PDB file of C-alpha atoms in Angstrom:
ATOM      1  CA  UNK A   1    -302.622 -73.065  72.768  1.00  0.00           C
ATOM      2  CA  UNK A   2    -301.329 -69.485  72.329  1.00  0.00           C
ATOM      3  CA  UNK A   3    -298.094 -71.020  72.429  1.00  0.00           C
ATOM      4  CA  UNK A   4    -298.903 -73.518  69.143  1.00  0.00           C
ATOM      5  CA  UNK A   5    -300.405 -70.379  67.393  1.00  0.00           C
ATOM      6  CA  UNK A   6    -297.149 -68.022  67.592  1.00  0.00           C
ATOM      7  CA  UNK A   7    -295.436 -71.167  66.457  1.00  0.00           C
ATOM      8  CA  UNK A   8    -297.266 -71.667  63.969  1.00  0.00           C
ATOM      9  CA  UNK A   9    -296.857 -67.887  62.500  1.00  0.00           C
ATOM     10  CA  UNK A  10    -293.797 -68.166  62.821  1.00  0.00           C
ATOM     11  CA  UNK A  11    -293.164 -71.204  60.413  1.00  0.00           C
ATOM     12  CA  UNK A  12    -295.390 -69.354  57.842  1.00  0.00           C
ATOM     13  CA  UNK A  13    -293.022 -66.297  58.106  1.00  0.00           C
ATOM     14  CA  UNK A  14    -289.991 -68.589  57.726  1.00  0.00           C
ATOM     15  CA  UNK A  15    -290.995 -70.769  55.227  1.00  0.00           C
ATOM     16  CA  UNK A  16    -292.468 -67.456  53.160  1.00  0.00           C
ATOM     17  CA  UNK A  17    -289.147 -66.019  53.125  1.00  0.00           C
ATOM     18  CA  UNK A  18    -287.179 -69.558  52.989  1.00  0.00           C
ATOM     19  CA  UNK A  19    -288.515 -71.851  50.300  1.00  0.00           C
ATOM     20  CA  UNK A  20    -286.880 -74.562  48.812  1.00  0.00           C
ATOM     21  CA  UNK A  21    -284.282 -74.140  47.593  1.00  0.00           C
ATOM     22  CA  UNK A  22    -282.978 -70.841  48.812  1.00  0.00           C
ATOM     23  CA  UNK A  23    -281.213 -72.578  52.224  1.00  0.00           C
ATOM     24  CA  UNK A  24    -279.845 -75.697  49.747  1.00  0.00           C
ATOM     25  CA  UNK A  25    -278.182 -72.643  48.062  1.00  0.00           C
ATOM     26  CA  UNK A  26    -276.819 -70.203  50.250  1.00  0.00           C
ATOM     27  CA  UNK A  27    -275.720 -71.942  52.614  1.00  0.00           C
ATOM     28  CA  UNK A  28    -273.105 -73.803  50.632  1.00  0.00           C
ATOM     29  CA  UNK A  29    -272.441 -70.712  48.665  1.00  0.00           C
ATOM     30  CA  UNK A  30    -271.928 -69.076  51.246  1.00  0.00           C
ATOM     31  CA  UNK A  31    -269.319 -71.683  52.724  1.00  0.00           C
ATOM     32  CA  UNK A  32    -267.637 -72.603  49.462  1.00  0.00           C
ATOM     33  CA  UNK A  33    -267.048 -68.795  48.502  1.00  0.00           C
ATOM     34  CA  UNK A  34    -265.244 -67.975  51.613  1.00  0.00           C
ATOM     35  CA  UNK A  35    -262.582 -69.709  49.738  1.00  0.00           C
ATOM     36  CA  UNK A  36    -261.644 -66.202  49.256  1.00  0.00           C
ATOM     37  CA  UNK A  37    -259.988 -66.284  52.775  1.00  0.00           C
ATOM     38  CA  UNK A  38    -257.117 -68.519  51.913  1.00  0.00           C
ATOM     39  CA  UNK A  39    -256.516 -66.793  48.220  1.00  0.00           C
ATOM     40  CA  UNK A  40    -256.243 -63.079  49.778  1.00  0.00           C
ATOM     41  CA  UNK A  41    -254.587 -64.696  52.914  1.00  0.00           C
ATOM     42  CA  UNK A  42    -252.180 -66.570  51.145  1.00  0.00           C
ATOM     43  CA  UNK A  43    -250.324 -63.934  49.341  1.00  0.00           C
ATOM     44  CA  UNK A  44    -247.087 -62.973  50.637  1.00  0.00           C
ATOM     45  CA  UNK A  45    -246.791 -60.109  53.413  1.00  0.00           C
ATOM     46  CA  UNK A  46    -250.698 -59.190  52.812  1.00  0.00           C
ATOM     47  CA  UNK A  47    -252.449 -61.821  55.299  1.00  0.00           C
ATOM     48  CA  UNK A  48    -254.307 -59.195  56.945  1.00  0.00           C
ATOM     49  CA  UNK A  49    -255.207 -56.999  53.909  1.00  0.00           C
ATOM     50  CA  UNK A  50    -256.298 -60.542  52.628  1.00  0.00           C
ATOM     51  CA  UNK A  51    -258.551 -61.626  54.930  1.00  0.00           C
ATOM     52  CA  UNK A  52    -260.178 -57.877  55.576  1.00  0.00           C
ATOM     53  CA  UNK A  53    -260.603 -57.547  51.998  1.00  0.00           C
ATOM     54  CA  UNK A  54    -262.211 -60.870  51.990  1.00  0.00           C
ATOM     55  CA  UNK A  55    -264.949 -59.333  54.364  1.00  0.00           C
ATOM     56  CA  UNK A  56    -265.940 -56.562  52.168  1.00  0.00           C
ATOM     57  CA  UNK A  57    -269.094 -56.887  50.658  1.00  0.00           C
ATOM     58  CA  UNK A  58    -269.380 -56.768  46.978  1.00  0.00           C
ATOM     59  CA  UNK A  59    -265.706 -58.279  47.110  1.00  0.00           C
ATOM     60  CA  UNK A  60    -266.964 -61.094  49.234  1.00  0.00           C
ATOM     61  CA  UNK A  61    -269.488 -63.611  47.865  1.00  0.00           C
ATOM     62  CA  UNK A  62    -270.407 -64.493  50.956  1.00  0.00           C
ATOM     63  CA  UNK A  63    -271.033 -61.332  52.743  1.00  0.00           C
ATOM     64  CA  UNK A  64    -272.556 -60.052  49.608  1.00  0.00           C
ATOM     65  CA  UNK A  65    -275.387 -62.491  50.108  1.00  0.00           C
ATOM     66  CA  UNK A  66    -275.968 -62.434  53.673  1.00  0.00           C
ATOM     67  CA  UNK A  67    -276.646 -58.683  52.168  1.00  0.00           C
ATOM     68  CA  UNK A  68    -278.775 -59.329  49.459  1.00  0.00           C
ATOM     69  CA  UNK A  69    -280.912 -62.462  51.264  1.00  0.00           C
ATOM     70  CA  UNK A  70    -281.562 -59.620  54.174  1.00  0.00           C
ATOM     71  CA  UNK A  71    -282.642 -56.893  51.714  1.00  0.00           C
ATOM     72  CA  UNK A  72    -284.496 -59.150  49.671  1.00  0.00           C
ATOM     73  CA  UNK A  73    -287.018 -60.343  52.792  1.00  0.00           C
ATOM     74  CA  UNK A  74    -287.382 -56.780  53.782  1.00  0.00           C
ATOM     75  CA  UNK A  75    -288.401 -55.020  50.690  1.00  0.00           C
ATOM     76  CA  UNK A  76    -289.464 -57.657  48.892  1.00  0.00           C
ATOM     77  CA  UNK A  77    -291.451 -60.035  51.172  1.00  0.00           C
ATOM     78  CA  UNK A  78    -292.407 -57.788  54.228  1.00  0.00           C
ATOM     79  CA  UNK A  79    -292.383 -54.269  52.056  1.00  0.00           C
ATOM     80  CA  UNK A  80    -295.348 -56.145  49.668  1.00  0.00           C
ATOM     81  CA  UNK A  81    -297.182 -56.988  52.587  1.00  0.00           C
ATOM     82  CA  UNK A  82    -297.552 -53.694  54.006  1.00  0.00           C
ATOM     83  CA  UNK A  83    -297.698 -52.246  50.426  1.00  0.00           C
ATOM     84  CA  UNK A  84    -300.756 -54.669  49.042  1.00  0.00           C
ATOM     85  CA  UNK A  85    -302.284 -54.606  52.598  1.00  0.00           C
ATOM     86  CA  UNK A  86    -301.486 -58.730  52.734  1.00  0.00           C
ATOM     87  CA  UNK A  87    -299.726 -57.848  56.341  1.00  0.00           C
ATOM     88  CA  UNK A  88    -303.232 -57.863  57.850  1.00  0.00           C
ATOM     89  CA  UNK A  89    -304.000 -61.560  57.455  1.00  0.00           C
ATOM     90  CA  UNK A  90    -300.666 -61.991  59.903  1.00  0.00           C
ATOM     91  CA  UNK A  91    -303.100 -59.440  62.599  1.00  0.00           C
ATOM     92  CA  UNK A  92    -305.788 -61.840  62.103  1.00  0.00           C
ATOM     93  CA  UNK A  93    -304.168 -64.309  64.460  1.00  0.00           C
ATOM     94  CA  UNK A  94    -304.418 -63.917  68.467  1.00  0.00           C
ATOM     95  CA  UNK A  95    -300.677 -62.612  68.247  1.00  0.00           C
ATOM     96  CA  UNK A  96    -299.526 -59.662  69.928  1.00  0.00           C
ATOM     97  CA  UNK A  97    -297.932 -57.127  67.401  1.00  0.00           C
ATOM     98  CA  UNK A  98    -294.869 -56.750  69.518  1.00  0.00           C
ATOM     99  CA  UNK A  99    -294.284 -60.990  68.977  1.00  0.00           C
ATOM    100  CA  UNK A 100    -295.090 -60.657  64.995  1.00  0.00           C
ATOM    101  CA  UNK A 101    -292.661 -57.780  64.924  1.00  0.00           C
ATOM    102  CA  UNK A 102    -289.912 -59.879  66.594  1.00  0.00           C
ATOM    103  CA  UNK A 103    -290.929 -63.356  63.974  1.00  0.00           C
ATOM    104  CA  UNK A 104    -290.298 -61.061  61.160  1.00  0.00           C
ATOM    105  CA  UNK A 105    -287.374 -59.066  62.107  1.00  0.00           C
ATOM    106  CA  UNK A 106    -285.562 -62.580  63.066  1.00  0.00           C
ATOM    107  CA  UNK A 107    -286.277 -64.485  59.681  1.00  0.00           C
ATOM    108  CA  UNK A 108    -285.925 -61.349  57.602  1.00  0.00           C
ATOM    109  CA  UNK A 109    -282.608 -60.092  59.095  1.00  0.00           C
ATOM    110  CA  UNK A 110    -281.255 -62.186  61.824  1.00  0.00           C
ATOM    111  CA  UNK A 111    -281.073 -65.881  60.362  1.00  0.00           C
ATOM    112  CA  UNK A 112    -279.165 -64.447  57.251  1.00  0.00           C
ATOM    113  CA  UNK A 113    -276.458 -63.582  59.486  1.00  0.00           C
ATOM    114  CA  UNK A 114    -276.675 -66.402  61.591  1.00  0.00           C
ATOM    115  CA  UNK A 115    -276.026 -68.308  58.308  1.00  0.00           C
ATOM    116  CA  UNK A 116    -273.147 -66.130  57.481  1.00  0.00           C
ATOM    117  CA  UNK A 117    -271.887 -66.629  60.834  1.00  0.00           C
ATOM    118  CA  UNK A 118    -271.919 -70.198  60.610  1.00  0.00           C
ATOM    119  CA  UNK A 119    -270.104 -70.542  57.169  1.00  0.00           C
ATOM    120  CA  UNK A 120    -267.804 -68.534  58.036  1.00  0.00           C
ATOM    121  CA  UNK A 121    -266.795 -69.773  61.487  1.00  0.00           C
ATOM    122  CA  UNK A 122    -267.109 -73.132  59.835  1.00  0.00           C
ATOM    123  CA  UNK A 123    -264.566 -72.291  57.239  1.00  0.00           C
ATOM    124  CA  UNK A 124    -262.155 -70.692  59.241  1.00  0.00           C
ATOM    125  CA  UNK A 125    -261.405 -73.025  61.452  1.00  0.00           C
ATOM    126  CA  UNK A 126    -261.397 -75.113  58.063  1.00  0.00           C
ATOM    127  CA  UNK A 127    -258.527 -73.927  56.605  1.00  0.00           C
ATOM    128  CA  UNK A 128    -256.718 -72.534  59.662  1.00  0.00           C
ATOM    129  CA  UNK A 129    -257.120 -69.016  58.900  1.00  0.00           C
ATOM    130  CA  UNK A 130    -257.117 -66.543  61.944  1.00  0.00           C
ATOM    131  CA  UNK A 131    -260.049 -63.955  61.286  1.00  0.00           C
ATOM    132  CA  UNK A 132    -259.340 -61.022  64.322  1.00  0.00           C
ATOM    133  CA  UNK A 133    -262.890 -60.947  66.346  1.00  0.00           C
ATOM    134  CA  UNK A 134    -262.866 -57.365  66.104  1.00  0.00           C
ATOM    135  CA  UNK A 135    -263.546 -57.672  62.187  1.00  0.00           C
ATOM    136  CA  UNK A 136    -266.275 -60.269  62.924  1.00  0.00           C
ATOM    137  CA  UNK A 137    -268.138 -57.804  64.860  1.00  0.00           C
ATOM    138  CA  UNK A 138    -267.448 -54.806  62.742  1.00  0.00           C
ATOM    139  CA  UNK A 139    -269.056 -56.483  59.734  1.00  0.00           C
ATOM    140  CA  UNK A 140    -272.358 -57.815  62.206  1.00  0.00           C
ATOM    141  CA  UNK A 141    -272.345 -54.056  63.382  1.00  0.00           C
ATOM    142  CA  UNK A 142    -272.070 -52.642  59.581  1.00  0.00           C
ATOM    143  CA  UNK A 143    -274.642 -55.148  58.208  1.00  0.00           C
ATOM    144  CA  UNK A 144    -276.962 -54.707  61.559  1.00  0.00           C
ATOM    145  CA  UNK A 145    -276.555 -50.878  61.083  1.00  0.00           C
ATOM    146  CA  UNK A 146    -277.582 -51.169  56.842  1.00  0.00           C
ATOM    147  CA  UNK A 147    -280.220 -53.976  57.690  1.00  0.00           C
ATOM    148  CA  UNK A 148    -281.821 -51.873  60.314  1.00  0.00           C
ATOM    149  CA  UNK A 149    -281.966 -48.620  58.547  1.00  0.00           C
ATOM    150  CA  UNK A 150    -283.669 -50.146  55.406  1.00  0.00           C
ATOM    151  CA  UNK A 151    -286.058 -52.074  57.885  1.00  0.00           C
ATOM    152  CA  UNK A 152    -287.212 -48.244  59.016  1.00  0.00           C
ATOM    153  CA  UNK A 153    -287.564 -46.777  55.407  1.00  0.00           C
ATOM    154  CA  UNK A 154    -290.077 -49.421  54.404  1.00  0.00           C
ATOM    155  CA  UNK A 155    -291.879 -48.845  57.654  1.00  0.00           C
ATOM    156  CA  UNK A 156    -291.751 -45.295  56.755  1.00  0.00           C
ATOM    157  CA  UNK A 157    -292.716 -45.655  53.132  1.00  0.00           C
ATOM    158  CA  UNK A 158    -294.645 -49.138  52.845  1.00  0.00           C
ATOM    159  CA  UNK A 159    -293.591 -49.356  48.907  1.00  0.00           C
ATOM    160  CA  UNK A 160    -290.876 -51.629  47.444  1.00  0.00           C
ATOM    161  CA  UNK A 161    -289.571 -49.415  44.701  1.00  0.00           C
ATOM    162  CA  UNK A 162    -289.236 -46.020  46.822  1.00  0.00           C
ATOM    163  CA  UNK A 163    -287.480 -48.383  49.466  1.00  0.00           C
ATOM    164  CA  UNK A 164    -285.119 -50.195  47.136  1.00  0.00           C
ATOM    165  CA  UNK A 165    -284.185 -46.499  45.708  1.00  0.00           C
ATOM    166  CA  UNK A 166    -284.108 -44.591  48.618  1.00  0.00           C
ATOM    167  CA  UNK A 167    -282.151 -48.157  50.190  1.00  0.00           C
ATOM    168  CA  UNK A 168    -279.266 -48.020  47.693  1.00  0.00           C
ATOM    169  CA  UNK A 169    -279.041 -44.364  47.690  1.00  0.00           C
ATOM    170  CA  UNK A 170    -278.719 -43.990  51.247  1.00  0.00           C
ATOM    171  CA  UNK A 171    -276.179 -46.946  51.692  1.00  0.00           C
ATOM    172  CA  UNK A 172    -274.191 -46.344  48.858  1.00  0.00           C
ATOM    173  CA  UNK A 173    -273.616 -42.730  49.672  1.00  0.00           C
ATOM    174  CA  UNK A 174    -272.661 -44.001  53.448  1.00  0.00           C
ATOM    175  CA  UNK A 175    -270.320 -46.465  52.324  1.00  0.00           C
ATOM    176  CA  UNK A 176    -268.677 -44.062  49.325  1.00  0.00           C
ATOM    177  CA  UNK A 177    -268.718 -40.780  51.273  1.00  0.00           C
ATOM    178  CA  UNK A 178    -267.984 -42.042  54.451  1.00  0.00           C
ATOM    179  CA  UNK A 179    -264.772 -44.165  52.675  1.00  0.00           C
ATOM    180  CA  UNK A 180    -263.778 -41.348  51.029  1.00  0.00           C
ATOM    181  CA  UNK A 181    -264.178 -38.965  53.938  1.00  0.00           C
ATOM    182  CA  UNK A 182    -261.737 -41.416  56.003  1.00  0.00           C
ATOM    183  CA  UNK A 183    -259.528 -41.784  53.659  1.00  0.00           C
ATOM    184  CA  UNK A 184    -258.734 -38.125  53.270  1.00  0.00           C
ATOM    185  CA  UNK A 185    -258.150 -38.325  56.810  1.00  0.00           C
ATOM    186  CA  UNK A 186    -256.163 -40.979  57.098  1.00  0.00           C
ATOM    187  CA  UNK A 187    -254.209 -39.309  53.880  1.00  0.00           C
ATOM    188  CA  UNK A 188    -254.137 -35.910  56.109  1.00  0.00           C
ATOM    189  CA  UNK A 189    -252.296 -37.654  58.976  1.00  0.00           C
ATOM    190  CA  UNK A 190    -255.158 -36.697  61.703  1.00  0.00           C
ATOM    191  CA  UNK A 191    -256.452 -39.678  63.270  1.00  0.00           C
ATOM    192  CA  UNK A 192    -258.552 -37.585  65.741  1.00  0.00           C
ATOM    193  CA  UNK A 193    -261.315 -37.128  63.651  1.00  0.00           C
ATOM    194  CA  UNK A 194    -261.632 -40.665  62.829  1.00  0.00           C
ATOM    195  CA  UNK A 195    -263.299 -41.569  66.366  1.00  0.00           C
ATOM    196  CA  UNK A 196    -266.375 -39.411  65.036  1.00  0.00           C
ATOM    197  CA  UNK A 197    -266.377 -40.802  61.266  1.00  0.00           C
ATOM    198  CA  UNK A 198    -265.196 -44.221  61.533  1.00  0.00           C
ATOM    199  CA  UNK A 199    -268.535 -45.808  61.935  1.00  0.00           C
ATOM    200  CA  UNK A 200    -269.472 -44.919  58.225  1.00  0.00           C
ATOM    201  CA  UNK A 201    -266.718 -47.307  56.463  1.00  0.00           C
ATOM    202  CA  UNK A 202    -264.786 -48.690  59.004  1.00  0.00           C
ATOM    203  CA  UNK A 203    -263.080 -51.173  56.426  1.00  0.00           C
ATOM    204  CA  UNK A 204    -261.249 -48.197  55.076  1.00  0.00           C
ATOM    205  CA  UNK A 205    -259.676 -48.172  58.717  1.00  0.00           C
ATOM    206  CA  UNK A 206    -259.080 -51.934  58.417  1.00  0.00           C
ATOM    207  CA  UNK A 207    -257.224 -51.761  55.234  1.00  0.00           C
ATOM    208  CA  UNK A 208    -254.785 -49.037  56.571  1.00  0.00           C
ATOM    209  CA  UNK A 209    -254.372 -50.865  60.068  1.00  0.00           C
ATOM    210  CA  UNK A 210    -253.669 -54.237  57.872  1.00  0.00           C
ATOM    211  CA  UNK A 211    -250.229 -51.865  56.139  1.00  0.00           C
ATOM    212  CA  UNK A 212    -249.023 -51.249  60.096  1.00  0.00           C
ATOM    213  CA  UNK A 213    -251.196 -48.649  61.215  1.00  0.00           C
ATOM    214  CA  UNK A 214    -252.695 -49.219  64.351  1.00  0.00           C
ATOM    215  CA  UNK A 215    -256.828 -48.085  64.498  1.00  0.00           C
ATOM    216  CA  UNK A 216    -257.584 -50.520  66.722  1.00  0.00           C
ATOM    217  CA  UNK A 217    -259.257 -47.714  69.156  1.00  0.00           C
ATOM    218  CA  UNK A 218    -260.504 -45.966  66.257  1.00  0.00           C
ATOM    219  CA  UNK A 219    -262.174 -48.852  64.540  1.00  0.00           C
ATOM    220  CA  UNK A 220    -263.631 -49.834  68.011  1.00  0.00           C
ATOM    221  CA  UNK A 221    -265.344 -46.386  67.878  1.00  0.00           C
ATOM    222  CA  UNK A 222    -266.979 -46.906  64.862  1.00  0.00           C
ATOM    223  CA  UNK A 223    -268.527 -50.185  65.756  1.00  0.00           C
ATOM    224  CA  UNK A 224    -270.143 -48.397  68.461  1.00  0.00           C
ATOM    225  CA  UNK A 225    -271.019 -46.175  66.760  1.00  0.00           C
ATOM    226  CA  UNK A 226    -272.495 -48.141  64.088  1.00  0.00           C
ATOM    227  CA  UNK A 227    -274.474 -50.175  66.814  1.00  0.00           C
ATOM    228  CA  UNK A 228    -275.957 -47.039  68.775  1.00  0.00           C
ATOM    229  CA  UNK A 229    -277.414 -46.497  65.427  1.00  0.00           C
ATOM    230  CA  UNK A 230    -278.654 -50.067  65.135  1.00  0.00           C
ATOM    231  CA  UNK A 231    -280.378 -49.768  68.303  1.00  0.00           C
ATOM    232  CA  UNK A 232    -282.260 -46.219  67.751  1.00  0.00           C
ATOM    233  CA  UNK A 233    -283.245 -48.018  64.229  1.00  0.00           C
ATOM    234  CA  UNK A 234    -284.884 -50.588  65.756  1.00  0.00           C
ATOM    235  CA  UNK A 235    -286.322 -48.462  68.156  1.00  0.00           C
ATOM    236  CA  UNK A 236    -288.145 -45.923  66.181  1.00  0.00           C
ATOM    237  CA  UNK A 237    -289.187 -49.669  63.630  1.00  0.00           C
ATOM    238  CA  UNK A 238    -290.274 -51.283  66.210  1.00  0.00           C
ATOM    239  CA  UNK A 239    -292.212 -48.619  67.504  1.00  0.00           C
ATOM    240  CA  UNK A 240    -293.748 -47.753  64.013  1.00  0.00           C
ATOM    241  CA  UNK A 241    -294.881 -50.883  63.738  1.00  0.00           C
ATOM    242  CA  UNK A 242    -296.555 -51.249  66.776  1.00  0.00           C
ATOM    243  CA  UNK A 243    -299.250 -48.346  65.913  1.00  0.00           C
ATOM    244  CA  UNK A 244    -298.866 -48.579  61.776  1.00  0.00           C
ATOM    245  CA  UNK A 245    -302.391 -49.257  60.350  1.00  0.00           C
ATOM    246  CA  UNK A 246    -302.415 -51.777  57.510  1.00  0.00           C
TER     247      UNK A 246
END
């Protein structure tokens, strides 16, 4: 019975955040846009800087949505809920906090990257282009990492406007300070410092590996360090949200 119940608050979370026709157009957005692979790929001598710049959101329309879709269930399906008090009607059912936390966090955050996943995958092996695993993983850590920290600030702040402000402030001054920061390194010629900074725009690394550089061990550092971060995010959420009151 208790089984039936978290199933069935489940479906309401999914189908709240997944109505018709949102999956009948992402999902073959997402796979027809990757088409970007084979034009970056395909120019002469740049195959690598083609297929990394091809994973760089706001380049990519596929990443890019994976991006948005995640945003848009956290601040704008889960942040009204705790911000008009709606949440509660989830508490009314015999379902421990701790399993609602988990429904939400996978619909909200987790299935748009599974979809991403899939697409891409899918289309790779499509049109026989070779994506390195590394840069699969450092765009799951990056979006993870961006997902997880906006996850925290609505927790925090329980309103949608503070959270999409605060949101794009936050990760746009990650992703432009933290390029900028290791480029000037990479420009200065002193890698060492890159093992600390990497994790705040690793694709900046990526783009100078894909011209001969190797920041293979460098790039790995900033993955984990972008998914220690992940993991303390979802920490302190996941705590929050145990003992919020709504």
């Amino acid at each position: 019975m208790r089984s039936s119940r978290s199933f069935q608050v489940l479906s309401m979370v999914y189908r709240e955040r997944y109505r018709e026709p949102t999956l009948e157009l992402v999902v073959p957005t997402m796979l027809v846009s990757n088409v970007f692979l084979v034009a970056f790929y395909e120019r002469f001598g740049f195959q690598l800087l083609g297929v990394v710049l091809a994973f760089v959101p706001l380049i990519s329309v596929s990443e890019t949505l994976a991006f948005s879709l995640g945003l848009r269930n956290l601040i704008f399906v889960t942040g009204e809920h705790l911000y008009d008090g709606s949440m509660i009607s989830f508490l009314t059912y015999p379902l421990r906090r701790e399993t609602l936390f988990f429904f939400i966090y996978i619909s909200d955050v987790v299935l748009p990257l599974l979809m991403w996943v899939f697409t891409t995958l899918t289309y790779s092996m499509l049109s026989g282009v070779e994506v390195p695993s590394l840069l699969y993983l450092t765009f799951v850590a990056g979006y993870l990492f961006s997902e997880n920290l906006v996850l925290l600030i609505i927790l925090l702040f329980r309103s949608p406007g503070v959270s999409t402000l605060l949101s794009l402030f936050l990760l746009g001054g990650i992703f432009v300070f933290g390029g900028a920061l290791n480029y000037y390194q990479l420009v200065q010629g002193d890698v060492t410092p890159l093992y600390l900074t990497s994790f705040l725009n690793p694709f900046v690394l990526w783009i100078a590996q894909s011209f001969g550089k190797d920041l293979t061990s460098e790039i790995v550092s900033g993955v984990v360090g972008e998914l220690a971060l992940t993991s303390l995010t979802f920490l302190i959420s996941f705590l929050r949200f145990r003992v919020m009151e709504v």
